[in-house]
CSV table of C-alpha atoms in Angstrom, one decimal:
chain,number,residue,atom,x,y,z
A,1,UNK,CA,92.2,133.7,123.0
A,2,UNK,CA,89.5,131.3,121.6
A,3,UNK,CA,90.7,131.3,118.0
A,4,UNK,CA,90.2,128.1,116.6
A,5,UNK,CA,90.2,126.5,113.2
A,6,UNK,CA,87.3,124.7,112.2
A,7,UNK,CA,87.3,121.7,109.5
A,8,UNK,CA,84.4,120.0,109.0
A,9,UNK,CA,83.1,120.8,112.9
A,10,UNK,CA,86.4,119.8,114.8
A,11,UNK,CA,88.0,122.7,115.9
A,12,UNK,CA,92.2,122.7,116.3
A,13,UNK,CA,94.2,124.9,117.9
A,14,UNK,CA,97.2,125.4,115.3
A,15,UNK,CA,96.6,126.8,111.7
A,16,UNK,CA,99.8,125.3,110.7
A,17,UNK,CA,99.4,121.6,108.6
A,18,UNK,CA,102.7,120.1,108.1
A,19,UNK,CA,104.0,116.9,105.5
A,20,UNK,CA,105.8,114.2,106.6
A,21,UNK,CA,107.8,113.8,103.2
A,22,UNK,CA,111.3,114.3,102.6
A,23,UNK,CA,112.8,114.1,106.1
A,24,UNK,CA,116.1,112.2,105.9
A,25,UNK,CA,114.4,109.6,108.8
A,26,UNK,CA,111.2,108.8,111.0
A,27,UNK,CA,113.7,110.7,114.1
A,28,UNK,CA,113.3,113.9,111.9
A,29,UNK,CA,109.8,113.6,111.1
A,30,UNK,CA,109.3,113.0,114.5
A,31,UNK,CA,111.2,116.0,116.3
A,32,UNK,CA,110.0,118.3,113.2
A,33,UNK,CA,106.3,117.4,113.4
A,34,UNK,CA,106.3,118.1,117.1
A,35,UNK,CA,108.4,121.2,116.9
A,36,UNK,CA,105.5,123.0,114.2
A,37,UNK,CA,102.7,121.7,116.5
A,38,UNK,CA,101.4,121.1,114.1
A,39,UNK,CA,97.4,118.6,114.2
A,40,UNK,CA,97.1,117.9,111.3
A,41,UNK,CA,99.8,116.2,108.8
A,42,UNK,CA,99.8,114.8,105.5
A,43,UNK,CA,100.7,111.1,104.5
A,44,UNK,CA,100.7,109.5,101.0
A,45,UNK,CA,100.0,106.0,100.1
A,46,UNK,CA,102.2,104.0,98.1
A,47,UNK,CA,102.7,100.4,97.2
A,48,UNK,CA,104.4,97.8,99.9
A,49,UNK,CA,107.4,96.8,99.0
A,50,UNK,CA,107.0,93.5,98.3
A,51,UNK,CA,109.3,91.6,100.5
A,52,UNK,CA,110.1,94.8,102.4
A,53,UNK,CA,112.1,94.5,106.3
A,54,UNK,CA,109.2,93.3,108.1
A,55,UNK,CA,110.9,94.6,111.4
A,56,UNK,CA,111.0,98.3,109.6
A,57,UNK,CA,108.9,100.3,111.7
A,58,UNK,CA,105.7,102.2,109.8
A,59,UNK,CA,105.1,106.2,109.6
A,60,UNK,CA,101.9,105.1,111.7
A,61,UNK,CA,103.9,103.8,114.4
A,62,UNK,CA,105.9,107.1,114.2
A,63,UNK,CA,103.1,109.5,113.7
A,64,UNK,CA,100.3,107.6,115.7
A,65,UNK,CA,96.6,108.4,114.3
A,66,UNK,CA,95.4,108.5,118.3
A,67,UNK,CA,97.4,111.9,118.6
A,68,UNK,CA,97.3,113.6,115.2
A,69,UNK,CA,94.4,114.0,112.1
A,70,UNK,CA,96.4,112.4,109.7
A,71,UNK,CA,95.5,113.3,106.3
A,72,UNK,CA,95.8,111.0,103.9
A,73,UNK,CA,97.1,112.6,100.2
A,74,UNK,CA,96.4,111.8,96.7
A,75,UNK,CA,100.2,113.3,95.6
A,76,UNK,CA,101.4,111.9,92.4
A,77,UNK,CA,98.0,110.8,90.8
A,78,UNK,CA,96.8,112.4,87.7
A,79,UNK,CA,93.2,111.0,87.1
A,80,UNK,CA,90.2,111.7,89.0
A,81,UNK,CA,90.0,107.6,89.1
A,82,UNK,CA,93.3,107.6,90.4
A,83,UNK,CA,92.9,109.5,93.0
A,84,UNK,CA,89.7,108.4,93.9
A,85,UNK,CA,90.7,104.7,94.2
A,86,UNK,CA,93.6,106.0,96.2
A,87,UNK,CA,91.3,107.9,98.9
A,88,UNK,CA,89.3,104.4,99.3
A,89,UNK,CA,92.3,102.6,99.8
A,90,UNK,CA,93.4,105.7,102.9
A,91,UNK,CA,90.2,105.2,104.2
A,92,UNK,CA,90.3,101.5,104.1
A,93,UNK,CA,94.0,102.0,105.7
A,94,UNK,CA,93.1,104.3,108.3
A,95,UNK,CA,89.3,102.4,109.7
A,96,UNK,CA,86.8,104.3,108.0
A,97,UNK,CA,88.8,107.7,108.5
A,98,UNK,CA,87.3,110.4,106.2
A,99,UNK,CA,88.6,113.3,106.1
A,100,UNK,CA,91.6,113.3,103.1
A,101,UNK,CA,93.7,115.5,100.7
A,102,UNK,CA,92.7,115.6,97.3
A,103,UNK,CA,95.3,116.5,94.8
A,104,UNK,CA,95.2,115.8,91.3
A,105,UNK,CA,98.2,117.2,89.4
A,106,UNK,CA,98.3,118.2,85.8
A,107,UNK,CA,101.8,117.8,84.7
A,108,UNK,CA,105.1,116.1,86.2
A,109,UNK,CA,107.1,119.3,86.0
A,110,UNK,CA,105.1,122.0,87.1
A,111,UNK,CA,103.0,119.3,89.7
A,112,UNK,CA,100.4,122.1,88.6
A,113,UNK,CA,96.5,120.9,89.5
A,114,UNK,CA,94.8,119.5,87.2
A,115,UNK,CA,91.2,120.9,88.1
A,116,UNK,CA,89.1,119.6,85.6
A,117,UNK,CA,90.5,116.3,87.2
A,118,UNK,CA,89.9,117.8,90.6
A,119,UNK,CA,86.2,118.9,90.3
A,120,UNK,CA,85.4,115.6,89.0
A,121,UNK,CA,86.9,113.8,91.8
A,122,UNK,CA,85.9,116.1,94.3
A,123,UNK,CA,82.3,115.3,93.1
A,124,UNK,CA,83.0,111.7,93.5
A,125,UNK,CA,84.7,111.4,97.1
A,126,UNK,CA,81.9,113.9,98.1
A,127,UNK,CA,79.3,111.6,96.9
A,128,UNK,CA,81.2,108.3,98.9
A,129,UNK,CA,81.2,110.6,102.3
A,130,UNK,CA,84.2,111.8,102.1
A,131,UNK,CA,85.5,115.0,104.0
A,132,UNK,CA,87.6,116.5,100.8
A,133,UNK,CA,89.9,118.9,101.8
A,134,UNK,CA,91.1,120.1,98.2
A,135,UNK,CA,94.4,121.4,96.2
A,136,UNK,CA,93.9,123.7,93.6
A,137,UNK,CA,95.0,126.7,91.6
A,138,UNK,CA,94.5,130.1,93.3
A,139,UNK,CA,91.2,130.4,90.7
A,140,UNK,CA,88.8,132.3,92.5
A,141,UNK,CA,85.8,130.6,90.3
A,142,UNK,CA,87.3,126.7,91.0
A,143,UNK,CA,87.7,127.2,94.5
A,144,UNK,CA,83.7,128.5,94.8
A,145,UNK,CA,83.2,125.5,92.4
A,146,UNK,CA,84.7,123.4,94.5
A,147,UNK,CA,83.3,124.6,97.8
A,148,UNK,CA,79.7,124.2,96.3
A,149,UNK,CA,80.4,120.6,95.6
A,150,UNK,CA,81.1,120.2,99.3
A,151,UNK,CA,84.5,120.2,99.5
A,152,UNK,CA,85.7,121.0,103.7
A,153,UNK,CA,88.2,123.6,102.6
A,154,UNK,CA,90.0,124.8,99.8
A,155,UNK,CA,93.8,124.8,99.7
A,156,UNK,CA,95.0,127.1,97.2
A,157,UNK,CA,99.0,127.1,96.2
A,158,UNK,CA,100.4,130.2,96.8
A,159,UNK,CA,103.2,128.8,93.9
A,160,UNK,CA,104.4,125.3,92.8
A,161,UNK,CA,105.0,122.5,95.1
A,162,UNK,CA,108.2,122.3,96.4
A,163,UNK,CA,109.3,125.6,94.8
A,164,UNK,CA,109.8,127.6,98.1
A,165,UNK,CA,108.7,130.8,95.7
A,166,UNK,CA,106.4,131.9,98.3
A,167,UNK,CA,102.7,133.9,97.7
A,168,UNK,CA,103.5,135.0,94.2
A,169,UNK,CA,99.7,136.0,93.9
A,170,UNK,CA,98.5,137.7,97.2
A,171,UNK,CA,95.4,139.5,95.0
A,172,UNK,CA,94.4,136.4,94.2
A,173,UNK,CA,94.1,134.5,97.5
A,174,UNK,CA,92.4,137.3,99.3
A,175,UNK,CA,89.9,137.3,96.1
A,176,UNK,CA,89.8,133.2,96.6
A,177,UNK,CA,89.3,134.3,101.0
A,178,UNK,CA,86.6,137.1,100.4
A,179,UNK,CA,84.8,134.1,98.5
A,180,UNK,CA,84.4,131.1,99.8
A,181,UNK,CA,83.1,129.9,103.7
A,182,UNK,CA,85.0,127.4,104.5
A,183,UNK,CA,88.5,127.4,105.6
A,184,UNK,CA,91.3,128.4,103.1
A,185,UNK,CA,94.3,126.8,103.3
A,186,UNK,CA,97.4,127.9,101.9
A,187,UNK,CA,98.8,124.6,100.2
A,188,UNK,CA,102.3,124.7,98.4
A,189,UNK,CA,104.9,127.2,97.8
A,190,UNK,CA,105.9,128.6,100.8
A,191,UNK,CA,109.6,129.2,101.4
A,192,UNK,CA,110.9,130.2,104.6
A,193,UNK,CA,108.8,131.9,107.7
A,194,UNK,CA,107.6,135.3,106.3
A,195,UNK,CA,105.9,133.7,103.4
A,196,UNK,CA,103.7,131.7,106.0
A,197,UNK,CA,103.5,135.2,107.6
A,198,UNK,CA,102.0,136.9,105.0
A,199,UNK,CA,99.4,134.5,104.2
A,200,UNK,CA,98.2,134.3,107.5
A,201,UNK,CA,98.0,138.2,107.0
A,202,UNK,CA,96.1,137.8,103.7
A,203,UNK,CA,93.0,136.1,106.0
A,204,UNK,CA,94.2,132.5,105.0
A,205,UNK,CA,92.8,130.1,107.8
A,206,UNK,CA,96.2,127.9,107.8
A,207,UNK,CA,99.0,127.0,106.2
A,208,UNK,CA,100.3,123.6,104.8
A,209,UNK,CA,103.8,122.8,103.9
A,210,UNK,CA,106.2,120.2,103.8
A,211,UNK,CA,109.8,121.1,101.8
A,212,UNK,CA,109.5,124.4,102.8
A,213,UNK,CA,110.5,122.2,106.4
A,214,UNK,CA,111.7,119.4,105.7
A,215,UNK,CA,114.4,121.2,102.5
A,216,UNK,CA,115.6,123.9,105.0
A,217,UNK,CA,119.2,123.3,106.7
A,218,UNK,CA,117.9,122.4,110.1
A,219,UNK,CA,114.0,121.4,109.5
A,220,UNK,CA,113.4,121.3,113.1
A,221,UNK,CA,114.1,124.9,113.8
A,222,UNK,CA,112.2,125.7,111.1
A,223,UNK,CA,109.4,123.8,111.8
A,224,UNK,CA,109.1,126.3,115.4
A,225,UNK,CA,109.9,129.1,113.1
A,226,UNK,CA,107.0,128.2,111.2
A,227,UNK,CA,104.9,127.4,114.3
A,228,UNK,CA,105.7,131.5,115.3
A,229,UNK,CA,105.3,133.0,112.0
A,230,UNK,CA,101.8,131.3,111.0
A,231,UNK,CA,100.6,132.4,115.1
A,232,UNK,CA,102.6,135.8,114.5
A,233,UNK,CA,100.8,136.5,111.0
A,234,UNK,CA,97.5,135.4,112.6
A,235,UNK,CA,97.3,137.4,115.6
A,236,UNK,CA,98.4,140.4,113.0
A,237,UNK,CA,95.3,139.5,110.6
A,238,UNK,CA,92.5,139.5,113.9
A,239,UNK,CA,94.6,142.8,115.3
A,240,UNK,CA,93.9,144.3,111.6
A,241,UNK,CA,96.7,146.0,110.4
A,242,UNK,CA,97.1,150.4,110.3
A,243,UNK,CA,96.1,151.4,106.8
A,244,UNK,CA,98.9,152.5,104.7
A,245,UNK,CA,99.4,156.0,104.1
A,246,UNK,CA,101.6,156.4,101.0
A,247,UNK,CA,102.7,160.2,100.8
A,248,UNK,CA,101.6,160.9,104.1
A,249,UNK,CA,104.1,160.0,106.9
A,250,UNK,CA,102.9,160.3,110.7
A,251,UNK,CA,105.3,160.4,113.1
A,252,UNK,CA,105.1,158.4,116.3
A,253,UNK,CA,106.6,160.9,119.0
A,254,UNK,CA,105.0,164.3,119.9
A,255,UNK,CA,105.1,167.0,117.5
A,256,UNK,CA,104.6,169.5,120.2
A,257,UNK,CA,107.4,170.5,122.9
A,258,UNK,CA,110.5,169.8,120.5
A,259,UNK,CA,113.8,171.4,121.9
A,260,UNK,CA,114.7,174.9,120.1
A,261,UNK,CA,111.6,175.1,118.4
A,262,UNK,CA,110.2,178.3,117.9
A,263,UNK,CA,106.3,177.1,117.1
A,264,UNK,CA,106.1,176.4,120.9
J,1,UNK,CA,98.6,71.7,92.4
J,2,UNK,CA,97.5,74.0,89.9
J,3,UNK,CA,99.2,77.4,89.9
J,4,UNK,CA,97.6,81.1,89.2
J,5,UNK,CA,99.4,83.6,87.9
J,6,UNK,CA,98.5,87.2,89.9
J,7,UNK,CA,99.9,90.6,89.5
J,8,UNK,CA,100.4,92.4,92.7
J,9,UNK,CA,101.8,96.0,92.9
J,10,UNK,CA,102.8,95.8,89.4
J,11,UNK,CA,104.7,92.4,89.2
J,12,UNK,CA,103.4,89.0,88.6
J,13,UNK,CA,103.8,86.3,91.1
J,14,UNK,CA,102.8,82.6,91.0
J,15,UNK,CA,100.4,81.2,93.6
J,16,UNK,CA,98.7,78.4,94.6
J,17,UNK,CA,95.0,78.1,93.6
J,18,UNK,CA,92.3,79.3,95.4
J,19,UNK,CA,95.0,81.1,97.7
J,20,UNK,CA,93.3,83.5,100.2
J,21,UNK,CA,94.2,86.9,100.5
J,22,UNK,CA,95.2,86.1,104.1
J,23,UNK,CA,97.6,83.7,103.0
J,24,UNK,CA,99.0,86.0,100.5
J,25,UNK,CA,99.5,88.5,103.0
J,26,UNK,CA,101.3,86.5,105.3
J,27,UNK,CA,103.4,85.2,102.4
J,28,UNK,CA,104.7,88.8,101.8
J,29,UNK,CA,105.4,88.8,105.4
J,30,UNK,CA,102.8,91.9,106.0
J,31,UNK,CA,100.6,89.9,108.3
J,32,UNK,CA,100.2,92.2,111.3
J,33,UNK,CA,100.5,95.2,109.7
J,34,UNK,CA,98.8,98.4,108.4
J,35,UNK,CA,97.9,97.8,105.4
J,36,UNK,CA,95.0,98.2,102.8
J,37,UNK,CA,94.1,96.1,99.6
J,38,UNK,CA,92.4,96.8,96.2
J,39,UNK,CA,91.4,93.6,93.9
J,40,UNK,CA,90.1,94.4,90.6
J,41,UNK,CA,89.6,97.8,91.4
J,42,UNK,CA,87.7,97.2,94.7
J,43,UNK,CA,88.5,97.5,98.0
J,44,UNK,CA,88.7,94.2,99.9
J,45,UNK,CA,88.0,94.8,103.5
J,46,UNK,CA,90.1,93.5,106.1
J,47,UNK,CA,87.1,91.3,107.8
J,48,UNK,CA,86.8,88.9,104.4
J,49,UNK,CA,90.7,88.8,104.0
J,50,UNK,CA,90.3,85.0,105.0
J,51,UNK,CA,86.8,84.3,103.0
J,52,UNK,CA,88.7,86.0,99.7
J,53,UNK,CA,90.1,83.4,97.1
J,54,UNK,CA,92.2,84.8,94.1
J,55,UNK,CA,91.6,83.8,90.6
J,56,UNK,CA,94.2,83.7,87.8
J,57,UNK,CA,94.4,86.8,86.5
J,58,UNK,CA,93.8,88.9,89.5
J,59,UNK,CA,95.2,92.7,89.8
J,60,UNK,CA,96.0,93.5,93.5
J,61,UNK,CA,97.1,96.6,95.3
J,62,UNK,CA,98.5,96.3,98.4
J,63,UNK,CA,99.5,99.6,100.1
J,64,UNK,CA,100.7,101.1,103.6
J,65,UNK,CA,101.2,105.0,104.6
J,66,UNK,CA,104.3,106.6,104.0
J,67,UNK,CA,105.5,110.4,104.5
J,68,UNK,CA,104.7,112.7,101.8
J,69,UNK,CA,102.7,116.1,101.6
């Protein structure tokens, strides 16, 4: 089946994004990223530690940008100039590599977007040529907002970041998904595989998650169980589900030809 | 030799004067490695690492990719 997802004219084959945060080594990242399938994965930038092991090996070494679209995040920053400056800095890291995750966060507890802050970067990276894939609330007017500033796809949460709550507000993606063109990507708050199920059900384009991997008891089984359930929840989406028929049950055997019956 | 006082990642270190940013790199032992570089707010691009020379006063970022989401 030719079913591709399409960001910013490349096509990939899996709907599933993964993190590459909170694994307990590179090994783990490793095994876990290869186990979703996933294409594309997220990476933050941080400082160097000054003075750091110089014989430490990098995530880039691990996760090497000739086999995945790494996508460089703006997690923790909450300014549009922060985030900004931290996009030209992944592009600068990466050789002119464009396409990035733009997050800016409106509080430290809730990690809940800021998207006053977001529109304004958005408008900023777009302007520089960058490809903005964007975080946001699942606000069906901010996520056209964002789309007619250019942004590559929008990447609602379904709940907070690292909650595991999964799609708390399925009314509101699909209103988000009847909206906008581009690709929507469910980003944040799913908890184990049926979560990812349902949005791909909803008419989500993909999935991203990290915790929802990398917290579970054995992150590389779940990263194939996640593989499954977005592909299993995708294939259910394009085979359009039966219409539910409250008060109305069908039954799926004959009705006819039923032992001892006396209607024939 | 004069001495010029440059914050780097947060923390101020002492330097020689008219240090490049090649040399500062190598003197945090990162030469070789992935990394990128902000001065002032600007991004310095790998090719003029050598041509660079810091003045006192000077705010560097210097960062690498790490795992996150």
């Amino acid at each position: 089946m030719n079913d591709k997802l399409i960001i910013a004219g490349k096509s990939y084959s899996s709907r599933l994004l993964v993190g590459t945060g909170k694994y307990k080594d590179f090994n783990e990242t490793r095994t876990a990223v290869e186990a979703s399938a996933a294409e594309i994965i997220t990476i933050a930038i941080r400082r160097s530690n000054i003075g750091q092991n110089p014989n430490e090996p990098s995530l880039l070494e691990i996760l090497p940008p000739s086999k995945y679209t790494l996508l460089p995040n703006t997690a923790g920053c909450y300014s549009a100039e922060d985030a900004v400056r931290t996009l030209r800095l992944a592009r600068e890291l990466l050789d002119g590599h464009s396409l990035v995750k733009l997050e800016v966060l409106g509080d430290p507890q809730s990690l809940y977007p800021n998207v006053i802050e977001t529109i304004s970067a958005a408008k900023t990276l777009v302007a520089e040529g960058f490809q903005v894939m964007v975080y946001t609330s699942d606000d069906p007017i901010i996520a056209r907002q964002l789309e007619d500033i250019g942004c590559v796809a929008i990447m609602p949460l379904a709940s907070l970041i690292g909650s595991g709550m999964g799609i708390l507000n399925p009314w509101n993606l699909q209103l988000i998904i009847e909206r906008v063109q581009v690709p929507v990507i469910v980003d944040a708050g799913v908890g184990t595989a049926s979560d990812a199920s349902i949005a791909m059900e909803l008419g989500c384009d993909g999935v991203l998650m990290n915790t929802a991997i990398a917290g579970a008891q054995q992150p590389v089984l779940m990263a194939s169980a996640m593989k499954q359930a977005v592909e299993a929840g995708r294939s259910a989406y394009l085979a359009g589900r039966m219409p539910k028929k409250l008060y109305s049950a069908s039954p799926s055997s004959p009705t006819a030809g039923i032992i001892g019956s006396t209607r024939g | 030799m004069k001495v010029i006082t440059v914050n780097i990642n947060g923390t101020k270190r002492q330097f020689p004067e008219s240090i490049s940013v090649a040399s500062l790199i190598e003197e945090m032992e990162l030469t070789g490695k992935r990394i990128a570089l902000e001065r002032n707010g600007e991004i310095v691009p790998r090719s003029s690492f050598a041509t660079q020379k810091l003045v006192e006063g000077d705010k560097l970022e210097v960062v690498v990719a790490v795992g996150g989401g």
